[in-house]
CSV table of C-alpha atoms and ligand atoms in Angstrom, one decimal:
chain,number,residue,atom,x,y,z
A,1,MET,CA,11.0,-33.7,4.2
A,2,LYS,CA,13.0,-31.7,1.6
A,3,THR,CA,10.8,-28.6,1.9
A,4,SER,CA,10.7,-28.5,5.7
A,5,ILE,CA,11.9,-25.3,7.3
A,6,ARG,CA,15.5,-25.9,8.5
A,7,THR,CA,16.6,-22.4,9.7
A,8,LEU,CA,15.1,-19.0,10.3
A,9,LEU,CA,17.4,-16.2,10.9
A,10,ALA,CA,16.3,-12.6,11.5
A,11,ARG,CA,18.3,-9.4,11.7
A,12,GLN,CA,17.7,-5.7,12.0
A,13,ILE,CA,18.2,-3.6,8.8
A,14,LEU,CA,17.1,-0.1,7.9
A,15,ASP,CA,14.2,1.1,5.8
A,16,SER,CA,13.9,4.0,3.4
A,17,ARG,CA,13.5,6.5,6.3
A,18,GLY,CA,16.6,5.1,8.0
A,19,ARG,CA,14.5,3.4,10.7
A,20,PRO,CA,15.1,-0.2,11.8
A,21,THR,CA,13.0,-3.0,10.4
A,22,VAL,CA,13.1,-6.8,10.4
A,23,GLU,CA,14.7,-8.9,7.7
A,24,VAL,CA,14.3,-12.7,7.8
A,25,ASP,CA,16.2,-15.5,6.0
A,26,ALA,CA,14.5,-18.8,5.6
A,27,TRP,CA,16.4,-22.0,4.6
A,28,LEU,CA,14.7,-25.3,3.8
A,29,GLU,CA,16.1,-28.8,4.1
A,30,ASP,CA,16.8,-29.0,0.4
A,31,GLY,CA,18.8,-25.8,0.4
A,32,ALA,CA,16.0,-23.5,-1.0
A,33,PHE,CA,16.3,-20.0,0.4
A,34,GLY,CA,14.0,-17.0,0.9
A,35,ARG,CA,14.8,-13.6,2.2
A,36,ALA,CA,12.2,-10.9,2.9
A,37,SER,CA,12.0,-7.6,4.8
A,38,VAL,CA,9.0,-5.8,6.4
A,39,PRO,CA,7.8,-2.3,5.5
A,40,SER,CA,6.5,0.3,8.0
A,41,GLY,CA,3.8,3.0,7.8
A,42,ALA,CA,3.7,6.5,9.2
A,43,SER,CA,-0.1,7.1,8.9
A,44,THR,CA,-0.9,3.8,10.6
A,45,GLY,CA,-4.4,2.8,11.3
A,46,ALA,CA,-5.4,1.9,14.9
A,47,ALA,CA,-6.7,-1.5,13.7
A,48,GLU,CA,-3.4,-2.6,12.1
A,49,ALA,CA,-1.5,-5.6,13.3
A,50,HIS,CA,1.0,-4.4,15.9
A,51,GLU,CA,4.5,-3.4,14.9
A,52,LEU,CA,6.8,-4.3,17.8
A,53,ARG,CA,9.4,-1.6,18.6
A,54,ASP,CA,12.0,-1.8,21.4
A,55,GLY,CA,11.3,1.5,23.0
A,56,ASP,CA,14.9,2.0,24.1
A,57,PRO,CA,15.6,5.7,23.6
A,58,ALA,CA,19.3,5.0,23.4
A,59,HIS,CA,18.9,2.8,20.3
A,60,TYR,CA,17.4,4.4,17.2
A,61,ALA,CA,15.2,6.7,19.4
A,62,GLY,CA,13.2,3.8,20.6
A,63,LEU,CA,12.5,2.4,17.1
A,64,GLY,CA,14.8,-0.6,17.3
A,65,VAL,CA,13.3,-4.0,16.4
A,66,LEU,CA,15.7,-6.2,18.3
A,67,LYS,CA,12.9,-7.7,20.4
A,68,ALA,CA,11.1,-8.8,17.2
A,69,VAL,CA,14.4,-10.1,15.8
A,70,ALA,CA,15.0,-12.1,19.0
A,71,ASN,CA,11.4,-13.5,18.8
A,72,VAL,CA,12.1,-14.9,15.3
A,73,ASN,CA,15.5,-16.3,16.2
A,74,GLY,CA,14.2,-17.9,19.4
A,75,GLU,CA,10.6,-18.8,19.9
A,76,ILE,CA,9.4,-18.7,16.3
A,77,ALA,CA,12.4,-20.6,14.8
A,78,GLN,CA,11.9,-23.3,17.4
A,79,ALA,CA,8.2,-23.7,16.8
A,80,LEU,CA,8.4,-23.6,13.0
A,81,GLY,CA,11.5,-25.9,12.5
A,82,GLY,CA,10.5,-29.0,10.6
A,83,ILE,CA,7.2,-27.6,9.2
A,84,ASP,CA,6.6,-27.9,5.4
A,85,ALA,CA,7.2,-24.5,3.9
A,86,LEU,CA,4.9,-25.4,1.0
A,87,ASP,CA,2.0,-25.5,3.5
A,88,GLN,CA,1.9,-21.7,3.8
A,89,LYS,CA,-1.5,-21.8,5.6
A,90,ARG,CA,-0.1,-24.1,8.3
A,91,VAL,CA,3.0,-21.9,8.7
A,92,ASP,CA,0.8,-18.8,9.1
A,93,ASP,CA,-1.8,-20.4,11.4
A,94,GLN,CA,1.1,-21.7,13.5
A,95,LEU,CA,2.5,-18.1,13.7
A,96,LEU,CA,-0.9,-16.7,14.7
A,97,ALA,CA,-1.4,-19.4,17.3
A,98,LEU,CA,2.1,-18.9,18.7
A,99,ASP,CA,1.5,-15.2,19.2
A,100,GLY,CA,-2.0,-15.7,20.7
A,101,THR,CA,-3.1,-12.1,20.5
A,102,ALA,CA,-5.6,-10.5,18.1
A,103,GLN,CA,-3.2,-7.8,16.9
A,104,LEU,CA,0.0,-9.9,17.0
A,105,ALA,CA,1.3,-7.7,19.8
A,106,ARG,CA,3.2,-10.3,21.7
A,107,LEU,CA,5.7,-11.5,19.1
A,108,GLY,CA,5.2,-8.5,16.8
A,109,ALA,CA,3.5,-8.4,13.4
A,110,ASN,CA,6.9,-7.3,12.0
A,111,ALA,CA,8.5,-10.6,13.3
A,112,ILE,CA,5.6,-12.7,12.1
A,113,LEU,CA,5.2,-11.1,8.6
A,114,GLY,CA,9.0,-11.3,8.0
A,115,VAL,CA,8.9,-15.1,8.6
A,116,SER,CA,5.7,-15.6,6.6
A,117,LEU,CA,7.2,-13.7,3.6
A,118,ALA,CA,10.6,-15.4,3.8
A,119,VAL,CA,9.0,-18.8,4.0
A,120,CYS,CA,6.8,-18.0,1.0
A,121,ARG,CA,9.8,-17.0,-1.0
A,122,ALA,CA,11.7,-20.1,0.0
A,123,GLY,CA,8.7,-22.2,-1.0
A,124,ALA,CA,8.7,-20.6,-4.4
A,125,GLN,CA,12.3,-21.4,-4.9
A,126,ALA,CA,11.8,-25.0,-3.7
A,127,SER,CA,8.9,-25.3,-6.2
A,128,ARG,CA,11.0,-23.7,-9.0
A,129,LEU,CA,8.4,-21.0,-9.4
A,130,GLN,CA,8.7,-17.3,-9.7
A,131,LEU,CA,7.3,-15.6,-6.6
A,132,TYR,CA,4.3,-14.3,-8.4
A,133,GLN,CA,3.6,-17.8,-9.7
A,134,ARG,CA,3.8,-19.2,-6.2
A,135,ILE,CA,1.4,-16.5,-5.0
A,136,ALA,CA,-1.0,-17.4,-7.9
A,137,GLN,CA,-0.8,-21.0,-6.8
A,138,LEU,CA,-1.7,-20.1,-3.2
A,139,CYS,CA,-4.7,-18.0,-4.4
A,140,GLY,CA,-5.9,-20.5,-7.0
A,141,VAL,CA,-5.4,-17.8,-9.6
A,142,THR,CA,-4.9,-19.2,-13.1
A,143,ALA,CA,-4.3,-15.9,-14.9
A,144,PRO,CA,-1.9,-13.6,-13.1
A,145,THR,CA,-2.3,-10.0,-14.2
A,146,LEU,CA,-0.1,-7.0,-14.3
A,147,PRO,CA,-1.8,-4.3,-12.1
A,148,LEU,CA,-2.9,-0.8,-13.0
A,149,PRO,CA,-0.3,1.4,-11.1
A,150,MET,CA,-1.2,4.5,-9.2
A,151,THR,CA,1.9,6.7,-8.4
A,152,ASN,CA,2.5,9.3,-5.8
A,153,ILE,CA,3.2,12.7,-7.4
A,154,LEU,CA,2.4,15.2,-4.6
A,155,SER,CA,2.6,14.5,-0.9
A,156,GLY,CA,1.3,16.1,2.3
A,157,GLY,CA,0.2,14.8,5.7
A,158,LEU,CA,2.5,12.8,7.8
A,159,HIS,CA,4.7,12.0,4.7
A,160,ALA,CA,5.7,15.6,4.2
A,161,GLY,CA,5.8,17.4,7.6
A,162,ARG,CA,2.1,18.2,7.2
A,163,GLY,CA,3.0,20.7,4.5
A,164,MET,CA,-0.4,20.0,2.9
A,165,ASP,CA,-3.5,18.6,4.7
A,166,VAL,CA,-4.2,15.8,2.2
A,167,GLN,CA,-1.6,13.1,2.2
A,168,ASP,CA,-1.3,11.9,-1.4
A,169,PHE,CA,-2.1,13.1,-4.9
A,170,LEU,CA,-1.4,10.3,-7.4
A,171,ALA,CA,-1.4,9.8,-11.1
A,172,VAL,CA,-3.3,6.9,-12.8
A,173,PRO,CA,-2.6,6.1,-16.4
A,174,LEU,CA,-5.8,5.6,-18.4
A,175,ARG,CA,-4.4,4.7,-21.8
A,176,ALA,CA,-1.5,2.3,-21.7
A,177,ALA,CA,-1.2,-1.1,-23.4
A,178,THR,CA,1.4,-2.6,-21.0
A,179,VAL,CA,2.7,-1.9,-17.6
A,180,ALA,CA,5.9,-0.7,-19.2
A,181,ASP,CA,3.9,2.0,-21.1
A,182,ALA,CA,2.0,2.9,-18.0
A,183,ILE,CA,5.2,3.4,-16.0
A,184,HIS,CA,6.6,5.5,-18.9
A,185,LEU,CA,3.5,7.8,-18.8
A,186,LEU,CA,3.8,8.1,-15.0
A,187,ALA,CA,7.5,9.0,-15.2
A,188,ARG,CA,6.6,11.8,-17.7
A,189,VAL,CA,4.1,13.2,-15.2
A,190,ARG,CA,6.5,13.0,-12.3
A,191,HIS,CA,9.2,14.7,-14.3
A,192,ALA,CA,6.8,17.5,-15.4
A,193,ALA,CA,5.7,18.0,-11.8
A,194,THR,CA,9.2,18.9,-10.9
A,195,GLU,CA,9.4,21.4,-13.8
A,196,VAL,CA,6.1,23.0,-12.7
A,197,ALA,CA,7.4,23.2,-9.1
A,198,ARG,CA,10.7,24.8,-10.2
A,199,GLU,CA,8.9,27.4,-12.3
A,200,ARG,CA,6.7,28.3,-9.4
A,201,ASN,CA,9.5,28.5,-6.9
A,202,LEU,CA,8.0,25.6,-4.9
A,203,PRO,CA,10.3,23.1,-3.2
A,204,THR,CA,11.5,20.2,-5.3
A,205,LEU,CA,12.9,18.1,-2.4
A,206,LEU,CA,11.5,14.7,-1.9
A,207,ALA,CA,8.8,13.6,0.5
A,208,ASP,CA,8.9,10.2,2.2
A,209,GLU,CA,7.6,8.3,-0.8
A,210,GLY,CA,9.7,10.2,-3.4
A,211,GLY,CA,6.9,12.6,-4.4
A,212,LEU,CA,7.1,16.4,-4.3
A,213,SER,CA,6.0,18.3,-1.2
A,214,PRO,CA,4.8,21.7,-2.6
A,215,GLY,CA,3.1,22.8,0.6
A,216,LEU,CA,0.1,24.2,-1.2
A,217,GLU,CA,-2.6,25.7,0.9
A,218,SER,CA,-5.6,23.6,-0.3
A,219,GLY,CA,-6.5,20.3,-1.9
A,220,ARG,CA,-7.9,22.3,-4.8
A,221,ALA,CA,-4.6,24.0,-5.4
A,222,ALA,CA,-2.8,20.6,-5.4
A,223,LEU,CA,-5.3,19.2,-7.9
A,224,GLN,CA,-4.7,22.3,-10.1
A,225,MET,CA,-1.0,21.5,-9.9
A,226,MET,CA,-1.6,17.9,-10.9
A,227,VAL,CA,-3.6,19.0,-13.9
A,228,GLU,CA,-0.8,21.4,-14.9
A,229,ALA,CA,1.8,18.7,-14.5
A,230,ILE,CA,-0.2,16.2,-16.6
A,231,GLY,CA,-0.6,18.9,-19.3
A,232,ARG,CA,3.1,19.8,-19.1
A,233,ALA,CA,4.0,16.2,-19.8
A,234,GLY,CA,2.1,16.5,-23.1
A,235,LEU,CA,-0.8,14.4,-21.8
A,236,LYS,CA,-4.5,15.1,-21.4
A,237,PRO,CA,-6.0,15.1,-17.9
A,238,GLY,CA,-8.9,12.7,-17.7
A,239,VAL,CA,-8.0,11.1,-21.0
A,240,ASP,CA,-4.4,9.9,-20.7
A,241,ILE,CA,-4.0,10.4,-16.9
A,242,ALA,CA,-6.5,10.6,-14.1
A,243,ILE,CA,-6.0,11.5,-10.5
A,244,ALA,CA,-6.3,9.5,-7.3
A,245,ILE,CA,-6.3,11.0,-3.8
A,246,ASP,CA,-5.5,9.6,-0.4
A,247,VAL,CA,-6.9,12.0,2.1
A,248,ALA,CA,-5.7,9.9,5.1
A,249,ALA,CA,-8.5,11.5,7.0
A,250,SER,CA,-7.9,9.6,10.2
A,251,THR,CA,-4.8,11.9,10.7
A,252,LEU,CA,-7.0,15.0,10.4
A,253,GLN,CA,-9.8,14.0,12.7
A,254,ALA,CA,-10.1,15.7,16.1
A,255,GLN,CA,-11.7,14.3,19.3
A,256,ASP,CA,-15.0,15.9,18.4
A,257,GLY,CA,-15.1,14.0,15.1
A,258,ARG,CA,-14.6,17.0,12.9
A,259,TYR,CA,-11.8,17.1,10.3
A,260,ARG,CA,-9.2,19.8,10.8
A,261,PHE,CA,-7.6,21.0,7.5
A,262,ALA,CA,-5.0,23.0,9.5
A,263,ARG,CA,-2.9,24.3,6.5
A,264,GLU,CA,-6.1,25.6,4.9
A,265,GLY,CA,-7.3,26.9,8.3
A,266,VAL,CA,-10.7,25.2,8.0
A,267,GLU,CA,-12.6,22.6,10.0
A,268,ARG,CA,-15.2,20.4,8.3
A,269,THR,CA,-17.9,18.0,9.5
A,270,ALA,CA,-18.1,14.7,7.7
A,271,GLY,CA,-20.9,16.0,5.6
A,272,GLU,CA,-18.8,19.1,4.6
A,273,THR,CA,-15.8,16.9,3.9
A,274,ILE,CA,-18.0,14.8,1.6
A,275,ALA,CA,-19.3,17.9,-0.2
A,276,MET,CA,-15.6,19.1,-0.6
A,277,LEU,CA,-14.7,15.7,-2.1
A,278,ALA,CA,-17.7,15.8,-4.4
A,279,SER,CA,-16.8,19.2,-5.7
A,280,TRP,CA,-13.2,18.0,-6.4
A,281,CYS,CA,-14.8,15.2,-8.5
A,282,ASP,CA,-16.9,17.7,-10.4
A,283,GLU,CA,-13.9,19.9,-11.2
A,284,PHE,CA,-11.1,17.4,-11.7
A,285,PRO,CA,-10.6,14.0,-13.3
A,286,VAL,CA,-10.6,12.2,-9.9
A,287,VAL,CA,-11.2,8.4,-10.2
A,288,SER,CA,-10.3,7.2,-6.7
A,289,ILE,CA,-10.5,8.6,-3.2
A,290,GLU,CA,-8.8,6.7,-0.3
A,291,ASP,CA,-9.7,7.3,3.4
A,292,GLY,CA,-11.9,10.2,2.5
A,293,LEU,CA,-13.1,10.0,6.2
A,294,GLY,CA,-11.7,8.6,9.4
A,295,GLU,CA,-11.2,5.0,10.4
A,296,GLU,CA,-14.1,4.9,12.9
A,297,ASP,CA,-16.5,7.2,11.1
A,298,TRP,CA,-18.6,4.4,9.8
A,299,SER,CA,-21.8,6.5,9.4
A,300,GLY,CA,-19.8,9.2,7.6
A,301,TRP,CA,-18.4,6.5,5.3
A,302,ALA,CA,-21.9,5.2,4.6
A,303,ASP,CA,-22.9,8.7,3.5
A,304,LEU,CA,-19.7,9.1,1.5
A,305,THR,CA,-20.5,5.8,-0.3
A,306,ARG,CA,-24.1,6.9,-1.0
A,307,ALA,CA,-22.8,10.3,-2.4
A,308,LEU,CA,-19.9,9.2,-4.5
A,309,GLY,CA,-19.8,5.3,-4.7
A,310,GLU,CA,-21.3,5.2,-8.1
A,311,ARG,CA,-18.9,7.8,-9.5
A,312,VAL,CA,-15.5,6.9,-8.1
A,313,GLN,CA,-13.5,4.2,-6.4
A,314,LEU,CA,-13.8,4.7,-2.6
A,315,VAL,CA,-10.9,2.9,-1.0
A,316,GLY,CA,-10.5,2.0,2.7
A,317,ASP,CA,-7.0,1.9,4.0
A,318,ASP,CA,-7.0,2.7,7.8
A,319,LEU,CA,-10.8,1.9,7.7
A,320,PHE,CA,-10.2,-1.8,6.7
A,321,ALA,CA,-6.6,-2.2,7.9
A,322,THR,CA,-6.4,-5.4,5.6
A,323,ASN,CA,-8.6,-7.0,8.3
A,324,ALA,CA,-11.2,-9.6,7.4
A,325,LEU,CA,-13.6,-8.6,10.2
A,326,ARG,CA,-13.5,-4.9,9.4
A,327,LEU,CA,-13.9,-5.6,5.7
A,328,GLN,CA,-16.9,-7.8,6.3
A,329,ARG,CA,-18.6,-5.1,8.3
A,330,ALA,CA,-18.2,-2.8,5.4
A,331,ILE,CA,-19.4,-5.4,2.8
A,332,ASP,CA,-22.5,-6.0,5.0
A,333,SER,CA,-23.4,-2.4,5.2
A,334,ARG,CA,-22.2,-1.4,1.6
A,335,ILE,CA,-19.4,0.9,2.7
A,336,GLY,CA,-16.7,1.8,0.2
A,337,ASN,CA,-16.0,-0.2,-2.9
A,338,GLY,CA,-12.2,-0.7,-2.9
A,339,VAL,CA,-9.7,-2.2,-0.4
A,340,LEU,CA,-6.1,-1.1,0.1
A,341,VAL,CA,-4.1,-4.2,0.8
A,342,LYS,CA,-1.0,-4.0,3.0
A,343,ALA,CA,0.5,-7.2,4.2
A,344,ASN,CA,2.0,-5.7,7.3
A,345,GLN,CA,-1.5,-4.4,8.4
A,346,ASN,CA,-2.6,-8.0,8.3
A,347,GLY,CA,0.5,-9.9,9.5
A,348,THR,CA,0.7,-13.0,7.3
A,349,VAL,CA,0.8,-13.9,3.6
A,350,SER,CA,-2.3,-16.2,3.9
A,351,GLY,CA,-4.3,-13.6,5.8
A,352,THR,CA,-3.5,-11.0,3.2
A,353,LEU,CA,-4.4,-13.2,0.3
A,354,ALA,CA,-7.7,-14.2,2.1
A,355,VAL,CA,-8.6,-10.5,2.3
A,356,ILE,CA,-8.0,-10.0,-1.4
A,357,ALA,CA,-10.3,-13.0,-2.1
A,358,GLN,CA,-12.9,-11.8,0.3
A,359,ALA,CA,-12.9,-8.3,-1.3
A,360,ARG,CA,-13.1,-9.8,-4.8
A,361,SER,CA,-16.0,-12.0,-4.1
A,362,ALA,CA,-17.9,-9.0,-2.7
A,363,GLY,CA,-17.2,-7.0,-5.9
A,364,TYR,CA,-14.7,-4.7,-4.2
A,365,ALA,CA,-11.6,-3.5,-6.1
A,366,THR,CA,-8.3,-4.4,-4.6
A,367,ILE,CA,-5.2,-2.2,-4.6
A,368,VAL,CA,-1.9,-3.8,-3.2
A,369,SER,CA,-0.1,-0.9,-1.5
A,370,ALA,CA,3.4,0.0,-0.4
A,371,ARG,CA,4.0,1.7,2.9
A,372,SER,CA,5.7,5.0,3.4
A,373,GLY,CA,8.7,3.2,4.9
A,374,GLU,CA,10.0,0.6,2.5
A,375,THR,CA,13.0,-1.5,1.7
A,376,GLU,CA,14.5,-2.9,-1.5
A,377,ASP,CA,12.1,-5.9,-1.2
A,378,ALA,CA,9.6,-5.9,-4.0
A,379,PHE,CA,7.4,-8.7,-2.6
A,380,MET,CA,4.3,-6.6,-3.0
A,381,SER,CA,4.7,-6.5,-6.8
A,382,ASP,CA,4.5,-10.3,-6.9
A,383,ILE,CA,1.5,-10.3,-4.6
A,384,ALA,CA,-0.3,-7.8,-6.9
A,385,VAL,CA,0.4,-9.9,-10.0
A,386,GLY,CA,0.0,-13.3,-8.5
A,387,SER,CA,-3.3,-12.5,-6.9
A,388,ALA,CA,-4.5,-10.6,-10.0
A,389,ALA,CA,-5.4,-7.8,-7.6
A,390,GLY,CA,-5.9,-5.4,-10.5
A,391,GLN,CA,-4.2,-2.4,-9.0
A,392,ILE,CA,-1.0,-1.4,-7.2
A,393,LYS,CA,-0.2,1.8,-5.3
A,394,ILE,CA,3.5,2.7,-5.0
A,395,GLY,CA,5.4,5.8,-4.0
A,396,SER,CA,6.8,8.1,-6.7
A,397,LEU,CA,9.3,7.1,-9.4
A,398,ARG,CA,12.2,8.1,-7.2
A,399,THR,CA,14.5,6.4,-4.7
A,400,SER,CA,15.5,2.8,-5.0
A,401,SER,CA,13.1,1.3,-2.4
A,402,THR,CA,10.2,2.6,-4.5
A,403,VAL,CA,11.6,2.0,-7.9
A,404,ALA,CA,12.4,-1.6,-6.9
A,405,LYS,CA,8.6,-2.3,-7.1
A,406,TYR,CA,8.2,-0.8,-10.6
A,407,ASN,CA,11.3,-2.7,-11.8
A,408,GLN,CA,9.9,-5.9,-10.5
A,409,LEU,CA,6.7,-5.3,-12.5
A,410,LEU,CA,8.8,-4.7,-15.6
A,411,ARG,CA,10.6,-8.0,-15.0
A,412,ILE,CA,7.4,-9.9,-14.5
A,413,GLU,CA,5.8,-8.4,-17.6
A,414,GLU,CA,8.8,-9.5,-19.6
A,415,HIS,CA,8.9,-13.0,-18.1
A,416,SER,CA,5.3,-13.9,-17.8
A,417,GLY,CA,3.5,-12.7,-20.9
A,418,ALA,CA,0.6,-12.0,-18.4
A,419,ALA,CA,-2.0,-9.5,-19.5
A,420,TYR,CA,-2.0,-5.9,-18.2
A,421,ALA,CA,-5.2,-5.1,-16.3
A,422,GLY,CA,-5.2,-1.4,-17.4
A,423,ILE,CA,-8.1,0.6,-16.3
A,424,GLN,CA,-10.2,-2.5,-16.0
A,425,GLY,CA,-8.3,-3.1,-12.8
A,426,MET,CA,-10.5,-0.4,-11.4
A,427,ARG,CA,-13.5,-2.3,-12.7
A,428,GLY,CA,-14.8,0.2,-15.1
A,429,ARG,CA,-15.2,3.0,-12.5
A,430,HIS,CA,-12.9,5.4,-14.5
A,431,GLY,CA,-14.0,8.5,-16.2
A,432,ALA,CA,-17.2,8.8,-14.2
A,433,CYS,CA,-16.4,12.2,-12.8
B,501,PGA,P1,1.6,4.8,5.4
B,501,PGA,O1,1.0,5.6,4.1
B,501,PGA,O2,2.4,3.7,4.9
B,501,PGA,O3,2.3,5.9,6.1
B,501,PGA,O4,0.4,4.3,6.2
B,501,PGA,C1,0.5,4.9,3.0
B,501,PGA,C2,-1.0,5.1,2.9
B,501,PGA,O5,-1.6,5.8,3.7
B,501,PGA,O6,-1.6,4.6,1.9
B,502,ZN,ZN1,-3.7,5.5,2.9
């Protein structure tokens, strides 16, 4: 068959942190080609699909991915040769079956996802479709949509040497007619944040996602700096630009279940953490809180949802790990109202798109997200548009691995004539606090 997989070829390349990652080339019988590479997190959830690293201290301090590369070039290439690349579900099911473990630990989720992405891209080329159109076809989406972007401005946590306790403070454009307008507004805020940092003699060097790492002592101080940067950009906080937060609370939680805000010098129970987040929503134009509590703190999450779920978007990242079973548990017990979607937490294109569909049918918002270690591959932008996810979360408007994703949105907007979701991508939850 013309669209059968002829060759799969993987190699080790480097990501934005200079760490090895997997890149895969897929060739089909008719000459169609797809290349994709795999991102990597730092604040990884325990339930994520398994990233296979070599563990050889003499090679990239143990972080090499030569075993995953060999798994693609050997066992996977052999098993997938001759399968129709247009049957993405079959390709992905075959990959899962071949691995045989729940978290894809044998062959490595990085090997498996690299193949799944590359085959999807080759399938798009063979079908003479743009990648976002191919994704839309796979999801049964008839109206692809440009997503509302949220952009990292200030970083802490594991992305910035724990200089601040909370991992991410992001800007969300509330009033933009197109994704190009939205990106322009975000660029103004990012630029103004550097000016504010410079004036206050705070560091202006870049954190892992291209944001600033001002090392402020508390979340409240970071939120004040966000408001200042928005104002400095000539924009109105809460009117033009709102704020999103990723607490990444799993990285703060101690054995005893309490949350250690080490920079601030304070320990909080789940209840106290919820009270802190509620007070931030009272004082600042916060529209979205991600991982406000830890990944196994299901009862805390239930309380958090009761306390703030009507007011803000409550996003599970480590909590859901783009995993259908974990998401279903949350849906059944009404926990959270938004899902962060990271293909490498799941392991395959089909699995990732299924989680988006599952979230959507339960009324949860979906936010396609980058990892803190990225490559120049902008596949996620096509997933966000093609699945009509509504939102996308990308690092700051700095460094080419991050900017690649924004640039792809600009190209798709020009090419597709698709509508921009705007704040509706958050399903009307904006402006509540
Ligand atoms: P990670 O961070 O890629 O390091 O997990 C991104 C996030 O937590 O959303
Ligand atoms: Zn997160």
